[in-house]
Tab-separated table of C-alpha atoms in Angstrom:
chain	number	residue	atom	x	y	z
A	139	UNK	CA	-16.845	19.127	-43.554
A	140	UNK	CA	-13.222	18.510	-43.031
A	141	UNK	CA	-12.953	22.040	-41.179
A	142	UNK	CA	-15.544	20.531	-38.777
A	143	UNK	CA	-13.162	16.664	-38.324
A	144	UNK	CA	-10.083	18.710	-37.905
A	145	UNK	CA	-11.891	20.775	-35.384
A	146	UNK	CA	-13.522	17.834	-33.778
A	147	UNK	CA	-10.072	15.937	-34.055
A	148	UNK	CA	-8.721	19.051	-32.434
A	149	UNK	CA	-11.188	19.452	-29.044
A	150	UNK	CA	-10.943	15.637	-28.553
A	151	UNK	CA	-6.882	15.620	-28.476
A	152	UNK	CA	-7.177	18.703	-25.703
A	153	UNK	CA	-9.338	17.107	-23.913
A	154	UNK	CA	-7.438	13.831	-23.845
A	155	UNK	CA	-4.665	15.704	-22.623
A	156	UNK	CA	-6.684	17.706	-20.129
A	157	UNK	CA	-7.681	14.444	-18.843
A	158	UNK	CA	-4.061	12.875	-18.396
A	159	UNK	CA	-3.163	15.974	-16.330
A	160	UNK	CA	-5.798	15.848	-14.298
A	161	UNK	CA	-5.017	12.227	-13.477
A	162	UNK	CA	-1.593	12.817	-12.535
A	163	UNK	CA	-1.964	15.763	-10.503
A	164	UNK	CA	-4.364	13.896	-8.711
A	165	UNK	CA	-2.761	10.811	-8.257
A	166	UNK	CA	0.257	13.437	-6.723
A	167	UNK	CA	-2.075	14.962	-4.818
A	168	UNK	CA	-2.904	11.466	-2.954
A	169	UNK	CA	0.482	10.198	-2.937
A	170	UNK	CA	3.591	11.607	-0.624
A	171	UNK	CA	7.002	12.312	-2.675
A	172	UNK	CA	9.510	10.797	-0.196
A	173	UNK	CA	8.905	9.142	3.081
A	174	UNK	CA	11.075	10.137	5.773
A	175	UNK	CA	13.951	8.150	6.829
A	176	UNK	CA	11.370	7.740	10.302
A	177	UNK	CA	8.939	6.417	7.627
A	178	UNK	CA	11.266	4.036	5.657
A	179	UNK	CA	12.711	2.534	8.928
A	180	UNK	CA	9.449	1.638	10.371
A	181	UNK	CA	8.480	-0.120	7.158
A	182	UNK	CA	12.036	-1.766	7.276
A	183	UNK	CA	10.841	-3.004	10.649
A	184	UNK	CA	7.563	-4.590	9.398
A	185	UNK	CA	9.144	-6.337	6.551
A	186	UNK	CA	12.135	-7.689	9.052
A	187	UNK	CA	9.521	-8.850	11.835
A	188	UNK	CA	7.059	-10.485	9.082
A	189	UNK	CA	9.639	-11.835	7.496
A	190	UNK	CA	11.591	-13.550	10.312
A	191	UNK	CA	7.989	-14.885	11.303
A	192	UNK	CA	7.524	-16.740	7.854
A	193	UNK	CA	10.834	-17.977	8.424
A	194	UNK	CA	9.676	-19.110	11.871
A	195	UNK	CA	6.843	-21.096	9.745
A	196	UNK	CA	9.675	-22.564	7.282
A	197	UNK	CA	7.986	-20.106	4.787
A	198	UNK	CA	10.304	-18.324	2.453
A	199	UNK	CA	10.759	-14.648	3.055
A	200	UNK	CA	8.661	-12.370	0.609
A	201	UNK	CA	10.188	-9.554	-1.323
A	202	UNK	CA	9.723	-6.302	-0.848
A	203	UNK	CA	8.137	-4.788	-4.659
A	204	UNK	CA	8.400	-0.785	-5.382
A	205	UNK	CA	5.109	-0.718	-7.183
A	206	UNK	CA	3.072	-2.426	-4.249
A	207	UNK	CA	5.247	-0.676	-2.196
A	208	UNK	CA	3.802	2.612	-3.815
A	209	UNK	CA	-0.174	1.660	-3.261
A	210	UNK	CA	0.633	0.649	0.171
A	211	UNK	CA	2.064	4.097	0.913
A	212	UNK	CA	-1.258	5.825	-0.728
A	213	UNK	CA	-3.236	4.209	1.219
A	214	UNK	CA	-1.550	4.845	4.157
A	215	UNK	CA	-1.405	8.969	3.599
A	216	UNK	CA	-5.069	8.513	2.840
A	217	UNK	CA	-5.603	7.177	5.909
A	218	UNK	CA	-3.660	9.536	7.794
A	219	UNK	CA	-4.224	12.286	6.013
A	220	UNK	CA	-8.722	10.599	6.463
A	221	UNK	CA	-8.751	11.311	2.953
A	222	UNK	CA	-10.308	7.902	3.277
A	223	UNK	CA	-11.073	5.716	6.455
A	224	UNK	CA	-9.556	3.571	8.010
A	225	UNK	CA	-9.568	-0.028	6.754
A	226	UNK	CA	-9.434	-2.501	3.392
A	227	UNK	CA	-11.497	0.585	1.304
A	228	UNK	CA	-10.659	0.338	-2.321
A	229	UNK	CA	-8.086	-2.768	-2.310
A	230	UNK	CA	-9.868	-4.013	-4.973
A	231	UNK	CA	-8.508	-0.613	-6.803
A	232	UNK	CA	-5.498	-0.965	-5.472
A	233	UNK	CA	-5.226	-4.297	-6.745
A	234	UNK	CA	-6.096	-3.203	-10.450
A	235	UNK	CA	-3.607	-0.765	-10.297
A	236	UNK	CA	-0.506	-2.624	-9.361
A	237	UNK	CA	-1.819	-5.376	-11.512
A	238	UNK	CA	-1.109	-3.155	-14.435
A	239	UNK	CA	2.619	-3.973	-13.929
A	240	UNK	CA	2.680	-7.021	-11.542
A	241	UNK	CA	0.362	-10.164	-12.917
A	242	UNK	CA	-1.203	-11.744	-10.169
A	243	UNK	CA	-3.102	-14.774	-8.954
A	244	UNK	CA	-4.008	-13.942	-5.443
A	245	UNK	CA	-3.595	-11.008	-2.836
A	246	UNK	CA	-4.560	-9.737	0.167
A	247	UNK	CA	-3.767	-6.776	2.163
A	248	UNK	CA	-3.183	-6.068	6.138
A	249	UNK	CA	-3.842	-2.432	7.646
A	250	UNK	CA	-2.931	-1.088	11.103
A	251	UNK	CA	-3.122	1.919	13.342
A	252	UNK	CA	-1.575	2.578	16.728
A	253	UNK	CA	-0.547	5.691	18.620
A	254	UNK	CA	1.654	5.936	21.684
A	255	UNK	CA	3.808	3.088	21.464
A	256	UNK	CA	7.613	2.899	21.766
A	257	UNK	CA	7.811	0.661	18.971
A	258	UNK	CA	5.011	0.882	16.880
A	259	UNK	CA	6.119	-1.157	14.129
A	260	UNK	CA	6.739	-4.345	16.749
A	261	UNK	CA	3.125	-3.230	17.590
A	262	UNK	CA	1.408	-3.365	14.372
A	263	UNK	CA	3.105	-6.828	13.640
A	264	UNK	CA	2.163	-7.973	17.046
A	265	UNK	CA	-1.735	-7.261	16.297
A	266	UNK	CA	-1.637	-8.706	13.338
A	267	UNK	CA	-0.002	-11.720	14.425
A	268	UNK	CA	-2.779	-12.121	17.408
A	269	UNK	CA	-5.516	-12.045	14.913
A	270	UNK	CA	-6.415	-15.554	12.929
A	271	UNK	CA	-7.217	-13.315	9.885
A	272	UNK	CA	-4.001	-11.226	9.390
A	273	UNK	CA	-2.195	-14.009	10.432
A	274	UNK	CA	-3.229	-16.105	7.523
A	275	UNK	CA	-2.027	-13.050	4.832
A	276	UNK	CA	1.378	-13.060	6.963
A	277	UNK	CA	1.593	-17.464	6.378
A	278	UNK	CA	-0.197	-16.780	2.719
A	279	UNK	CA	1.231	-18.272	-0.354
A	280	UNK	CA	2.772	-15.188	-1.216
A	281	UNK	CA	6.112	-14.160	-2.832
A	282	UNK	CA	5.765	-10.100	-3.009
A	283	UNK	CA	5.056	-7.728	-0.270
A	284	UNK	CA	4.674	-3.391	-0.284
A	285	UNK	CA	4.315	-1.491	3.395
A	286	UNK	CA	3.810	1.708	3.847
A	287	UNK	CA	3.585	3.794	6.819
A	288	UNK	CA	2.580	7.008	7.469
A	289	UNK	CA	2.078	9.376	10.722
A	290	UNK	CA	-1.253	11.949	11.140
A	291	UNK	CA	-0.391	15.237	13.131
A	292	UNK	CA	-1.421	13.475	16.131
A	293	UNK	CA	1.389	10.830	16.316
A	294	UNK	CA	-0.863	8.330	15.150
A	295	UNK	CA	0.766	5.514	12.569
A	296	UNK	CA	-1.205	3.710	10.025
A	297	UNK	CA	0.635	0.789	8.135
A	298	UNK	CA	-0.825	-1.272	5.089
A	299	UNK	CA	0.719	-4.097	4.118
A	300	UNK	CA	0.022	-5.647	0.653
A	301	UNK	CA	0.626	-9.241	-0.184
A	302	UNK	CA	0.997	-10.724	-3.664
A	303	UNK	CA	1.420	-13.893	-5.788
């Protein structure tokens, strides 16, 4: 009998760990390793524009967060890469994900695409700003903020822009 829990012990701690690298090499698999300098100056651009806005609005500025930051650029490959489609699929995971460092009591999320623009960035804000719905995530009662932008073979950019409090 104890050969058998050993063994059992044994084939459950394998697959445990079978399981944990499977996880991470998917979760690589989504995720880019380093945006390019392109990348991080076009989400720069997003955070300056919404930010001067909400200042605009006598809102304080919100503060750019690394782990946010790292959903919004998943979901942006995704997107790009049509790993997913385009749109708010699986915030609610996103959400549960970054809550796992970040508490939270609200949060919403913005997403973009536009291709052929000489600013794209100014674009993206732009849209959002002429919609009553993105608009109200840019004025929300939120302190944190992640973007991330990323570019399909075609040129195209896709931006999502997380807000949290």
């Amino acid at each position: 009998m104890a050969v058998a829990v050993n063994s059992l012990k044994r084939r459950t701690l394998i697959l445990a760990c079978i399981a944990l690298i499977g996880c991470s090499i998917s979760e690589k698999a989504i995720d880019q390793s380093a945006p390019s300098t392109e990348l991080l100056q076009r989400e720069r651009e997003v955070h300056r524009l919404i930010n001067q806005y909400r200042i605009s609005k006598n809102l304080p500025p919100l503060t750019p967060d690394e782990v946010i930051t790292r959903q919004a650029r998943v979901h942006s490959h995704a997107m790009a890469k049509k790993k997913v489609p385009f749109g708010h699929n699986s915030f609610r995971k996103r959400v549960k994900r970054i809550s796992r460092s970040l508490p939270y009591r609200t949060a919403s999320e913005n997403v973009a695409y536009n291709k052929g623009y000489s600013d794209c960035s100014r674009q993206a804000v732009q849209s959002w700003l002429e919609s009553t719905r993105h608009r109200k995530n840019i004025t929300g009662n939120y302190r944190l903020t992640g973007i991330g932008v990323a570019r399909n073979p075609e040129g195209g950019y896709y931006f999502t822009q997380i807000f949290w409090q």
